[in-house]
PDB file of C-alpha atoms in Angstrom:
ATOM      1  CA  UNK A 242     -30.216  18.658   2.075  1.00 61.00           C
ATOM      2  CA  UNK A 243     -29.600  20.403   5.395  1.00 72.00           C
ATOM      3  CA  UNK A 244     -27.887  23.790   5.544  1.00 63.00           C
ATOM      4  CA  UNK A 245     -24.568  22.363   6.852  1.00 67.00           C
ATOM      5  CA  UNK A 246     -24.437  19.892   3.955  1.00 66.00           C
ATOM      6  CA  UNK A 247     -25.192  22.644   1.476  1.00 67.00           C
ATOM      7  CA  UNK A 248     -22.420  24.782   2.958  1.00 73.00           C
ATOM      8  CA  UNK A 249     -19.917  21.920   2.862  1.00 77.00           C
ATOM      9  CA  UNK A 250     -20.841  21.066  -0.730  1.00 85.00           C
ATOM     10  CA  UNK A 251     -20.439  24.719  -1.767  1.00 91.00           C
ATOM     11  CA  UNK A 252     -17.035  24.940  -0.066  1.00 94.00           C
ATOM     12  CA  UNK A 253     -15.909  21.743  -1.779  1.00 96.00           C
ATOM     13  CA  UNK A 254     -16.913  23.110  -5.190  1.00 95.00           C
ATOM     14  CA  UNK A 255     -15.069  26.388  -4.454  1.00 96.00           C
ATOM     15  CA  UNK A 256     -12.000  24.448  -3.257  1.00 96.00           C
ATOM     16  CA  UNK A 257     -12.069  22.275  -6.405  1.00 97.00           C
ATOM     17  CA  UNK A 258     -12.239  25.401  -8.600  1.00 96.00           C
ATOM     18  CA  UNK A 259      -9.238  26.846  -6.767  1.00 96.00           C
ATOM     19  CA  UNK A 260      -7.248  23.636  -7.195  1.00 96.00           C
ATOM     20  CA  UNK A 261      -8.084  23.484 -10.949  1.00 96.00           C
ATOM     21  CA  UNK A 262      -6.605  26.986 -11.345  1.00 95.00           C
ATOM     22  CA  UNK A 263      -3.466  25.765  -9.597  1.00 94.00           C
ATOM     23  CA  UNK A 264      -2.911  22.909 -12.114  1.00 94.00           C
ATOM     24  CA  UNK A 265      -0.310  23.191 -14.852  1.00 81.00           C
ATOM     25  CA  UNK A 266      -1.398  23.071 -18.510  1.00 84.00           C
ATOM     26  CA  UNK A 267      -3.960  20.315 -19.172  1.00 94.00           C
ATOM     27  CA  UNK A 268      -3.832  17.769 -21.990  1.00 95.00           C
ATOM     28  CA  UNK A 269      -6.368  17.967 -24.803  1.00 94.00           C
ATOM     29  CA  UNK A 270      -9.775  16.350 -24.051  1.00 97.00           C
ATOM     30  CA  UNK A 271     -10.292  12.846 -25.423  1.00 96.00           C
ATOM     31  CA  UNK A 272     -13.260  10.664 -26.166  1.00 96.00           C
ATOM     32  CA  UNK A 273     -12.077   8.030 -23.666  1.00 98.00           C
ATOM     33  CA  UNK A 274     -10.649   8.900 -20.308  1.00 98.00           C
ATOM     34  CA  UNK A 275      -8.594   7.172 -17.640  1.00 98.00           C
ATOM     35  CA  UNK A 276      -7.958   7.606 -13.945  1.00 98.00           C
ATOM     36  CA  UNK A 277      -4.544   6.429 -12.742  1.00 98.00           C
ATOM     37  CA  UNK A 278      -4.427   6.214  -8.937  1.00 98.00           C
ATOM     38  CA  UNK A 279      -0.879   6.179  -7.500  1.00 97.00           C
ATOM     39  CA  UNK A 280      -0.721   5.025  -3.892  1.00 96.00           C
ATOM     40  CA  UNK A 281       2.169   4.954  -1.379  1.00 94.00           C
ATOM     41  CA  UNK A 282       3.671   6.302   1.816  1.00 92.00           C
ATOM     42  CA  UNK A 283       5.550   9.589   2.094  1.00 89.00           C
ATOM     43  CA  UNK A 284       9.040   9.163   0.703  1.00 90.00           C
ATOM     44  CA  UNK A 285       8.136   6.084  -1.334  1.00 93.00           C
ATOM     45  CA  UNK A 286       8.725   7.914  -4.599  1.00 93.00           C
ATOM     46  CA  UNK A 287       5.121   8.475  -5.707  1.00 94.00           C
ATOM     47  CA  UNK A 288       5.762  11.886  -7.268  1.00 92.00           C
ATOM     48  CA  UNK A 289       8.997  10.757  -8.936  1.00 93.00           C
ATOM     49  CA  UNK A 290       7.085   7.855 -10.527  1.00 97.00           C
ATOM     50  CA  UNK A 291       4.130  10.082 -11.405  1.00 96.00           C
ATOM     51  CA  UNK A 292       6.240  12.710 -13.130  1.00 94.00           C
ATOM     52  CA  UNK A 293       7.909  10.018 -15.236  1.00 96.00           C
ATOM     53  CA  UNK A 294       4.609   8.460 -16.206  1.00 98.00           C
ATOM     54  CA  UNK A 295       2.922  11.830 -16.968  1.00 96.00           C
ATOM     55  CA  UNK A 296       5.825  12.609 -19.273  1.00 95.00           C
ATOM     56  CA  UNK A 297       4.794   9.687 -21.480  1.00 96.00           C
ATOM     57  CA  UNK A 298       0.984   9.767 -21.268  1.00 97.00           C
ATOM     58  CA  UNK A 299      -1.668  12.493 -21.714  1.00 97.00           C
ATOM     59  CA  UNK A 300      -2.595  12.849 -18.038  1.00 98.00           C
ATOM     60  CA  UNK A 301      -3.391  15.831 -15.847  1.00 97.00           C
ATOM     61  CA  UNK A 302      -1.468  15.370 -12.621  1.00 96.00           C
ATOM     62  CA  UNK A 303      -3.414  16.034  -9.454  1.00 97.00           C
ATOM     63  CA  UNK A 304      -0.703  15.828  -6.788  1.00 94.00           C
ATOM     64  CA  UNK A 305      -2.054  15.935  -3.269  1.00 92.00           C
ATOM     65  CA  UNK A 306       1.024  17.602  -1.817  1.00 88.00           C
ATOM     66  CA  UNK A 307       0.864  20.456  -4.316  1.00 91.00           C
ATOM     67  CA  UNK A 308      -2.897  20.703  -3.908  1.00 95.00           C
ATOM     68  CA  UNK A 309      -2.524  20.812  -0.109  1.00 93.00           C
ATOM     69  CA  UNK A 310      -0.130  23.736  -0.373  1.00 92.00           C
ATOM     70  CA  UNK A 311      -2.492  25.553  -2.794  1.00 94.00           C
ATOM     71  CA  UNK A 312      -5.389  25.109  -0.360  1.00 95.00           C
ATOM     72  CA  UNK A 313      -3.412  25.567   2.869  1.00 94.00           C
ATOM     73  CA  UNK A 314      -0.339  27.759   2.540  1.00 90.00           C
ATOM     74  CA  UNK A 315       0.900  26.496   5.947  1.00 89.00           C
ATOM     75  CA  UNK A 316      -0.242  22.868   6.027  1.00 87.00           C
ATOM     76  CA  UNK A 317      -0.510  20.961   9.311  1.00 85.00           C
ATOM     77  CA  UNK A 318      -1.511  17.515   7.914  1.00 80.00           C
ATOM     78  CA  UNK A 319      -4.315  17.413  10.493  1.00 87.00           C
ATOM     79  CA  UNK A 320      -7.304  15.060   9.981  1.00 86.00           C
ATOM     80  CA  UNK A 321      -9.686  17.941   9.284  1.00 92.00           C
ATOM     81  CA  UNK A 322      -7.300  19.520   6.816  1.00 93.00           C
ATOM     82  CA  UNK A 323      -6.779  16.245   4.934  1.00 89.00           C
ATOM     83  CA  UNK A 324     -10.513  15.528   4.849  1.00 92.00           C
ATOM     84  CA  UNK A 325     -11.205  18.925   3.220  1.00 95.00           C
ATOM     85  CA  UNK A 326      -8.286  18.479   0.813  1.00 95.00           C
ATOM     86  CA  UNK A 327      -9.398  15.067  -0.415  1.00 94.00           C
ATOM     87  CA  UNK A 328     -13.014  16.105  -0.821  1.00 95.00           C
ATOM     88  CA  UNK A 329     -11.771  18.902  -3.108  1.00 97.00           C
ATOM     89  CA  UNK A 330      -9.384  16.602  -4.960  1.00 97.00           C
ATOM     90  CA  UNK A 331     -12.091  14.014  -5.589  1.00 97.00           C
ATOM     91  CA  UNK A 332     -14.442  16.716  -6.854  1.00 97.00           C
ATOM     92  CA  UNK A 333     -11.730  18.057  -9.129  1.00 98.00           C
ATOM     93  CA  UNK A 334     -10.938  14.627 -10.510  1.00 98.00           C
ATOM     94  CA  UNK A 335     -14.591  14.007 -11.328  1.00 98.00           C
ATOM     95  CA  UNK A 336     -14.858  17.379 -13.054  1.00 97.00           C
ATOM     96  CA  UNK A 337     -11.762  16.765 -15.186  1.00 98.00           C
ATOM     97  CA  UNK A 338     -12.852  13.282 -16.216  1.00 98.00           C
ATOM     98  CA  UNK A 339     -16.317  14.565 -17.234  1.00 98.00           C
ATOM     99  CA  UNK A 340     -14.530  17.182 -19.317  1.00 98.00           C
ATOM    100  CA  UNK A 341     -12.649  14.467 -21.220  1.00 98.00           C
ATOM    101  CA  UNK A 342      -9.321  14.963 -19.427  1.00 98.00           C
ATOM    102  CA  UNK A 343      -7.570  11.872 -18.051  1.00 98.00           C
ATOM    103  CA  UNK A 344      -6.098  12.166 -14.541  1.00 98.00           C
ATOM    104  CA  UNK A 345      -3.192  10.811 -12.587  1.00 98.00           C
ATOM    105  CA  UNK A 346      -3.926  11.173  -8.868  1.00 98.00           C
ATOM    106  CA  UNK A 347      -0.710  11.216  -6.874  1.00 96.00           C
ATOM    107  CA  UNK A 348      -1.583  10.771  -3.209  1.00 93.00           C
ATOM    108  CA  UNK A 349      -1.002   8.338  -0.320  1.00 90.00           C
ATOM    109  CA  UNK A 350      -4.413   6.667  -0.942  1.00 93.00           C
ATOM    110  CA  UNK A 351      -3.589   4.190   1.869  1.00 93.00           C
ATOM    111  CA  UNK A 352      -7.035   3.193   3.084  1.00 93.00           C
ATOM    112  CA  UNK A 353      -9.367   0.993   1.017  1.00 94.00           C
ATOM    113  CA  UNK A 354     -12.463   2.902   2.050  1.00 92.00           C
ATOM    114  CA  UNK A 355     -10.952   6.097   0.617  1.00 91.00           C
ATOM    115  CA  UNK A 356      -9.839   4.304  -2.525  1.00 95.00           C
ATOM    116  CA  UNK A 357     -13.387   3.034  -3.025  1.00 96.00           C
ATOM    117  CA  UNK A 358     -14.446   6.679  -3.559  1.00 96.00           C
ATOM    118  CA  UNK A 359     -12.031   6.897  -6.465  1.00 97.00           C
ATOM    119  CA  UNK A 360     -13.265   3.594  -7.870  1.00 98.00           C
ATOM    120  CA  UNK A 361     -16.778   5.063  -7.774  1.00 98.00           C
ATOM    121  CA  UNK A 362     -15.646   8.251  -9.581  1.00 98.00           C
ATOM    122  CA  UNK A 363     -14.134   6.142 -12.328  1.00 98.00           C
ATOM    123  CA  UNK A 364     -17.317   4.073 -12.690  1.00 98.00           C
ATOM    124  CA  UNK A 365     -19.568   7.131 -12.782  1.00 98.00           C
ATOM    125  CA  UNK A 366     -17.464   8.869 -15.458  1.00 98.00           C
ATOM    126  CA  UNK A 367     -16.745   5.771 -17.564  1.00 98.00           C
ATOM    127  CA  UNK A 368     -13.012   6.130 -16.952  1.00 98.00           C
ATOM    128  CA  UNK A 369     -10.468   3.357 -17.229  1.00 98.00           C
ATOM    129  CA  UNK A 370      -9.136   2.719 -13.738  1.00 98.00           C
ATOM    130  CA  UNK A 371      -5.416   1.907 -13.360  1.00 98.00           C
ATOM    131  CA  UNK A 372      -3.990   1.352  -9.870  1.00 98.00           C
ATOM    132  CA  UNK A 373      -0.314   1.632  -8.975  1.00 98.00           C
ATOM    133  CA  UNK A 374       1.242   0.888  -5.553  1.00 97.00           C
ATOM    134  CA  UNK A 375       4.608   2.608  -5.062  1.00 97.00           C
ATOM    135  CA  UNK A 376       6.993   1.383  -2.409  1.00 96.00           C
ATOM    136  CA  UNK A 377      10.627   1.441  -1.317  1.00 95.00           C
ATOM    137  CA  UNK A 378      12.614  -0.170   1.529  1.00 94.00           C
ATOM    138  CA  UNK A 379      12.120   1.574   4.886  1.00 91.00           C
ATOM    139  CA  UNK A 380      15.789   2.609   5.159  1.00 92.00           C
ATOM    140  CA  UNK A 381      15.634   4.251   1.714  1.00 93.00           C
ATOM    141  CA  UNK A 382      12.488   6.139   2.697  1.00 89.00           C
ATOM    142  CA  UNK A 383      14.013   7.252   5.989  1.00 88.00           C
ATOM    143  CA  UNK A 384      17.037   8.617   4.111  1.00 88.00           C
ATOM    144  CA  UNK A 385      14.891  10.404   1.560  1.00 88.00           C
ATOM    145  CA  UNK A 386      12.782  12.042   4.260  1.00 88.00           C
ATOM    146  CA  UNK A 387      15.899  13.072   6.236  1.00 86.00           C
ATOM    147  CA  UNK A 388      17.223  14.694   3.047  1.00 83.00           C
ATOM    148  CA  UNK A 389      13.896  16.424   2.544  1.00 75.00           C
ATOM    149  CA  UNK A 390      13.857  17.833   6.074  1.00 76.00           C
ATOM    150  CA  UNK A 391      17.479  19.037   5.624  1.00 75.00           C
ATOM    151  CA  UNK A 392      16.521  20.806   2.408  1.00 70.00           C
ATOM    152  CA  UNK A 393      18.614  18.452   0.252  1.00 61.00           C
ATOM    153  CA  UNK A 394      15.824  16.425  -1.329  1.00 54.00           C
ATOM    154  CA  UNK A 395      14.437  16.307  -4.841  1.00 54.00           C
ATOM    155  CA  UNK A 396      14.162  19.862  -6.142  1.00 45.00           C
ATOM    156  CA  UNK A 397      10.745  19.067  -7.620  1.00 51.00           C
ATOM    157  CA  UNK A 398       9.447  17.607  -4.347  1.00 51.00           C
ATOM    158  CA  UNK A 399       6.728  19.825  -2.848  1.00 51.00           C
ATOM    159  CA  UNK A 400       5.774  17.557   0.014  1.00 58.00           C
ATOM    160  CA  UNK A 401       6.117  18.759   3.599  1.00 57.00           C
ATOM    161  CA  UNK A 402       5.561  15.336   5.131  1.00 62.00           C
ATOM    162  CA  UNK A 403       8.491  14.152   7.283  1.00 67.00           C
ATOM    163  CA  UNK A 404       9.403  10.962   9.117  1.00 71.00           C
ATOM    164  CA  UNK A 405       6.815  11.568  11.807  1.00 79.00           C
ATOM    165  CA  UNK A 406       4.005  11.702   9.216  1.00 79.00           C
ATOM    166  CA  UNK A 407       5.445   8.575   7.517  1.00 80.00           C
ATOM    167  CA  UNK A 408       5.410   6.603  10.799  1.00 84.00           C
ATOM    168  CA  UNK A 409       1.821   7.704  11.576  1.00 85.00           C
ATOM    169  CA  UNK A 410       0.604   6.790   8.078  1.00 84.00           C
ATOM    170  CA  UNK A 411       2.467   3.482   7.957  1.00 85.00           C
ATOM    171  CA  UNK A 412       0.172   2.174  10.717  1.00 89.00           C
ATOM    172  CA  UNK A 413      -2.913   2.972   8.603  1.00 87.00           C
ATOM    173  CA  UNK A 414      -1.881   1.291   5.386  1.00 92.00           C
ATOM    174  CA  UNK A 415      -4.289  -1.298   3.968  1.00 95.00           C
ATOM    175  CA  UNK A 416      -3.637  -3.582   0.986  1.00 94.00           C
ATOM    176  CA  UNK A 417      -5.185  -2.742  -2.366  1.00 95.00           C
ATOM    177  CA  UNK A 418      -7.843  -5.352  -3.006  1.00 93.00           C
ATOM    178  CA  UNK A 419      -8.050  -4.870  -6.770  1.00 96.00           C
ATOM    179  CA  UNK A 420      -5.539  -5.794  -9.462  1.00 96.00           C
ATOM    180  CA  UNK A 421      -2.737  -3.255  -9.500  1.00 97.00           C
ATOM    181  CA  UNK A 422       0.824  -2.584 -10.531  1.00 98.00           C
ATOM    182  CA  UNK A 423       3.540  -2.560  -7.862  1.00 97.00           C
ATOM    183  CA  UNK A 424       6.769  -0.627  -8.282  1.00 98.00           C
ATOM    184  CA  UNK A 425       9.843  -0.328  -6.024  1.00 97.00           C
ATOM    185  CA  UNK A 426      11.383   3.087  -6.686  1.00 97.00           C
ATOM    186  CA  UNK A 427      14.714   2.041  -5.276  1.00 96.00           C
ATOM    187  CA  UNK A 428      15.021  -0.049  -8.469  1.00 96.00           C
ATOM    188  CA  UNK A 429      14.422   0.659 -12.152  1.00 97.00           C
ATOM    189  CA  UNK A 430      10.862   1.903 -12.705  1.00 97.00           C
ATOM    190  CA  UNK A 431      10.832   1.987 -16.512  1.00 97.00           C
ATOM    191  CA  UNK A 432       9.349  -1.529 -16.952  1.00 97.00           C
ATOM    192  CA  UNK A 433       6.240  -0.654 -14.926  1.00 98.00           C
ATOM    193  CA  UNK A 434       5.873   2.725 -16.651  1.00 98.00           C
ATOM    194  CA  UNK A 435       6.022   0.920 -19.996  1.00 98.00           C
ATOM    195  CA  UNK A 436       3.266  -1.530 -18.926  1.00 98.00           C
ATOM    196  CA  UNK A 437       0.993   1.255 -17.708  1.00 98.00           C
ATOM    197  CA  UNK A 438       1.535   3.290 -20.904  1.00 98.00           C
ATOM    198  CA  UNK A 439       0.703   0.327 -23.082  1.00 98.00           C
ATOM    199  CA  UNK A 440      -2.491  -0.329 -21.120  1.00 98.00           C
ATOM    200  CA  UNK A 441      -3.530   3.337 -21.390  1.00 98.00           C
ATOM    201  CA  UNK A 442      -2.682   3.441 -25.095  1.00 97.00           C
ATOM    202  CA  UNK A 443      -4.875   0.427 -25.812  1.00 97.00           C
ATOM    203  CA  UNK A 444      -7.715   2.064 -23.926  1.00 98.00           C
ATOM    204  CA  UNK A 445      -7.413   5.458 -25.614  1.00 97.00           C
ATOM    205  CA  UNK A 446      -7.286   3.868 -29.065  1.00 94.00           C
ATOM    206  CA  UNK A 447     -10.389   1.801 -28.265  1.00 88.00           C
TER     207      UNK A 447
END
């Protein structure tokens, strides 16, 4: 391994350790683990859905927006910043799964090539992989993002992504090629949460 690669790997490990310290309390380790990947554009309601799901299942929530702020106190959402963030998040997810802690990864996860990395992490750690695509009508998202920028959004929302970021990311979105749940957060989300919880419960009970 060349010196640059060693340096990058060391930085990723250090970043992952920092992000782990930034997590809230973790669930108890289990014999069987799961990785729930939540995907969607800014303003789609990913974090709202993720909080509701994590309230019903033993999952450590790795939220990219919170992790970005922990790693970069004044985030820019640049390509280099995002690349470093997601390398650290992926390393953290692998570490948690190997420690017997199931993970919910709340991030845009818009590009299939990037999602493939998560699929590989699940395969390497023997984790059950559950995919969820979160969406909402564009006018609803625009209203949510306008409220966020005005400081009137969800009090638990830590994202700094605005309408400009949404428009840029919308052009990059690729369909999920594997079986997944789809949920529209402008409607009732309880049915999908119930389905995901039942699937996880069956897996954990073996």
